[in-house]
XYZ file of C-alpha atoms in Angstrom:
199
model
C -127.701 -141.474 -65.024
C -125.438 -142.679 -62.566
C -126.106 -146.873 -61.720
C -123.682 -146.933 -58.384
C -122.713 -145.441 -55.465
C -119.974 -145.503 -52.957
C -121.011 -143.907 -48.946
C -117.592 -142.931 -47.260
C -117.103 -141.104 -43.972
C -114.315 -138.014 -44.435
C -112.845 -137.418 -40.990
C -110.734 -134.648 -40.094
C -109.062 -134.750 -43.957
C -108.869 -138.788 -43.343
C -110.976 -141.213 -45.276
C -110.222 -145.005 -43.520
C -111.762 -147.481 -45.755
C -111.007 -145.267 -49.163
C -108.980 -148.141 -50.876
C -111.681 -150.557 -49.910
C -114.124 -148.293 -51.337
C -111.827 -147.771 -54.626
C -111.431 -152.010 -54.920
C -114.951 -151.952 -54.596
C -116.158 -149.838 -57.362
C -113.549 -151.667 -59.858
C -115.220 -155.356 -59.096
C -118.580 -153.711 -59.831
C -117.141 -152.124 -62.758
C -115.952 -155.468 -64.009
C -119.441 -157.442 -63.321
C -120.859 -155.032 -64.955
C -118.511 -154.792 -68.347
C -117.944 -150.777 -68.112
C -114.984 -148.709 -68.034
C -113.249 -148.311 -64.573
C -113.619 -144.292 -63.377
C -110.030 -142.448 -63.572
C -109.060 -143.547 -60.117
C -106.256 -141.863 -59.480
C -107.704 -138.268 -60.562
C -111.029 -139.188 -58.188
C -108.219 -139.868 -55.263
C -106.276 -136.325 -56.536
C -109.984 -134.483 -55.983
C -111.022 -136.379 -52.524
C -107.542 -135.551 -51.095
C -108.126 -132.066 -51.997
C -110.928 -131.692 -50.138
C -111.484 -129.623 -46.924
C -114.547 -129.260 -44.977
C -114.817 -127.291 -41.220
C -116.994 -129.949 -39.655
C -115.019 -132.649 -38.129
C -117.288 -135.642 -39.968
C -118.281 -135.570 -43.791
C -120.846 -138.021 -45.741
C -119.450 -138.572 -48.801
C -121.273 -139.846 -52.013
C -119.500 -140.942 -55.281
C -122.074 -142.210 -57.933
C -120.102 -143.817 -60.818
C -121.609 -145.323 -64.184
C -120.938 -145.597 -67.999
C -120.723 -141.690 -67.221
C -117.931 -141.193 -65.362
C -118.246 -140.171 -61.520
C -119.244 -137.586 -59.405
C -118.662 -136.847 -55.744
C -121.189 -134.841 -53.269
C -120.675 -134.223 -49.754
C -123.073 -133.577 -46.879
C -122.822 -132.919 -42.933
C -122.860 -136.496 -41.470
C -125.664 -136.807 -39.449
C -125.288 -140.821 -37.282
C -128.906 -141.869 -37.014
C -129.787 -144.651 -34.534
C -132.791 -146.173 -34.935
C -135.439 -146.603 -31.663
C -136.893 -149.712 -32.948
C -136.307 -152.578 -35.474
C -138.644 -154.235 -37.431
C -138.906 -157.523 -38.756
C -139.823 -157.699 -42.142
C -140.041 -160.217 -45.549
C -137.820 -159.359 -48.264
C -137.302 -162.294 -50.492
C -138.371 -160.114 -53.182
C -135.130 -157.973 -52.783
C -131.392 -158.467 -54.916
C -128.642 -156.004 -54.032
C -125.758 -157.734 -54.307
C -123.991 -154.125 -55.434
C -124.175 -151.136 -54.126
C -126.583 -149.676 -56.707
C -127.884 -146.434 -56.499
C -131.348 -147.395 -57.162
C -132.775 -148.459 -53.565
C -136.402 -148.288 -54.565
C -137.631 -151.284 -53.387
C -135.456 -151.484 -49.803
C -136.774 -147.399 -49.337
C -140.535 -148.903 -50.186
C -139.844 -151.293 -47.217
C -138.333 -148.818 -44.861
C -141.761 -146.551 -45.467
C -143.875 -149.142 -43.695
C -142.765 -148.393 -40.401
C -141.928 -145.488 -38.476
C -139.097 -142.729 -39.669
C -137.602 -143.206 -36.001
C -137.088 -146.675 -36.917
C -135.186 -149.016 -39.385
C -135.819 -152.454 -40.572
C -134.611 -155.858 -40.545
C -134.711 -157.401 -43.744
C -135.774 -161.692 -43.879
C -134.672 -163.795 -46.792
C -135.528 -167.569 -46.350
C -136.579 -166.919 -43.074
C -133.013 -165.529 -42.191
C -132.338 -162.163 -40.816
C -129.898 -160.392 -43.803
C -129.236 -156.547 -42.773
C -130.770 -153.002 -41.877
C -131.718 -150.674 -44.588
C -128.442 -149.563 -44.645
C -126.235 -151.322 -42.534
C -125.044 -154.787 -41.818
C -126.242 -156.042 -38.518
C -124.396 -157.356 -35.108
C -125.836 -159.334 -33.045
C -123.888 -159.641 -29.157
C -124.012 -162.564 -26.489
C -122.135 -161.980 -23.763
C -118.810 -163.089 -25.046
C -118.831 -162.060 -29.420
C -120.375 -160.008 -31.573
C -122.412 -162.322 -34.452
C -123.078 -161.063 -38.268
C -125.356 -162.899 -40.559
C -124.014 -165.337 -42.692
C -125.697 -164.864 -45.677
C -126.115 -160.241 -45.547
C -127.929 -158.587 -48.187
C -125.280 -156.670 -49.035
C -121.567 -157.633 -47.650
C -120.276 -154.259 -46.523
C -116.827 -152.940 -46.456
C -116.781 -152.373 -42.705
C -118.349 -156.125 -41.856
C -115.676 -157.677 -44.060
C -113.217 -155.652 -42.185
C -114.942 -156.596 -38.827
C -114.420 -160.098 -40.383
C -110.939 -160.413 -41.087
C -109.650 -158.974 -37.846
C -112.028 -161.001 -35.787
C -113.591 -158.766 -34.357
C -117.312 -160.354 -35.435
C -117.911 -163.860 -36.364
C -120.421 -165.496 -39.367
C -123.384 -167.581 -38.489
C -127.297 -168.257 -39.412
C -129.619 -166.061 -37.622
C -132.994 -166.617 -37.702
C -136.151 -164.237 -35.455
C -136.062 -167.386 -33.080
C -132.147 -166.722 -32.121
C -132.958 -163.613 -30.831
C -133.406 -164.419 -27.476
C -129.607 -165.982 -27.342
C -128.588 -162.307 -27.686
C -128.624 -159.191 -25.725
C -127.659 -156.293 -28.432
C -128.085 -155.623 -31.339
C -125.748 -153.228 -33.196
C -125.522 -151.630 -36.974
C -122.309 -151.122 -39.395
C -121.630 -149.307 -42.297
C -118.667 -147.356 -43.824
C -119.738 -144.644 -41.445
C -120.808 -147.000 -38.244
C -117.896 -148.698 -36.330
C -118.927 -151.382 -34.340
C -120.315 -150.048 -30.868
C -120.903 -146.810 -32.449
C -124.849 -147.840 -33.000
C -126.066 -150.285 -30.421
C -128.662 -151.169 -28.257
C -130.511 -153.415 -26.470
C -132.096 -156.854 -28.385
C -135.996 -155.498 -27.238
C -135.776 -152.958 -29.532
C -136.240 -155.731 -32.137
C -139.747 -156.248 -32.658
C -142.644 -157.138 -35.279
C -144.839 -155.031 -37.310
């Protein structure tokens, strides 16, 4: 059985964020004390794939195993409301492929909608995204995610988003609220702060 994943966007033969994705699954490797996957013959097989849709999900689980790489239509879901929900319980700091206890979550509330996880009283991330948080000037990402995605560090580094504390009470300093993944770009899911809301 496979204890990791990496979710990467294939678009139009391009993968953006593959090297991050590649760094990624060798500092999980070494936390973990298990052999590294044959990089280079995982980066020969993704290269040599061709889909006819313009936008492919792509899923490599890795392990003690080896790897293996599926591929589905991408399908951008954007959620109609947010809820606010405890999850002290919760430690993901990889990207494990075992989501059990976010997915139990998730099932409280609608399947149109998504969740926003609390640790501490602190707002962390989506189900499966990083969260964005816009005044009227910057775009705002929890200090202290969840999970610290590829994309937010990216976001990060080119200051394009900026750290800080966000607690439910900030909220009304804001007026979107946006998520990011490897397959969500900032701007590419947004909307307005009200569709933040309680159970």
């Amino acid at each position: 059985m496979y204890r990791f994943v990496e979710t990467l966007l294939w678009k139009q033969s391009l993968m953006p964020l593959l090297n991050d994705h590649l760094n990624r699954m060798i500092r999980t490797c070494d936390a973990h004390n298990i052999q590294v996957p044959d990089l280079n013959d995982l980066q020969q097989k993704l290269y040599r794939l061709n889909f006819d849709t313009d936008k492919v999900k792509l899923r490599i689980l890795y392990g003690e195993q080896g790897y293996k790489i599926l591929a589905q239509p991408y399908q951008k879901f954007i959620p109609e409301r947010l809820y606010l929900l405890k999850a002290d319980h919760i430690q993901y700091p990889y990207k494990y492929l075992d989501r059990q206890e976010i997915l139990e979550l998730k099932s409280q509330v609608p399947p149109d909608s998504d969740i926003i996880m609390l640790q501490g009283g602190l707002i962390t991330d989506a189900s499966y995204a990083n969260l964005v948080f816009g005044d009227d000037h910057t775009w705002w990402t929890p200090g202290k995610p969840l999970f610290a995605g590829i994309r937010r560090q990216r976001l990060l580094q080119n200051g394009q988003i900026h750290e800080r504390e966000i607690g439910p009470d900030d909220l009304k300093y804001f007026t979107r609220v946006g998520l990011i993944n490897a397959l969500l770009d900032l701007g590419e899911s947004e909307g307005s702060i009200d569709k933040i809301c309680l159970l």
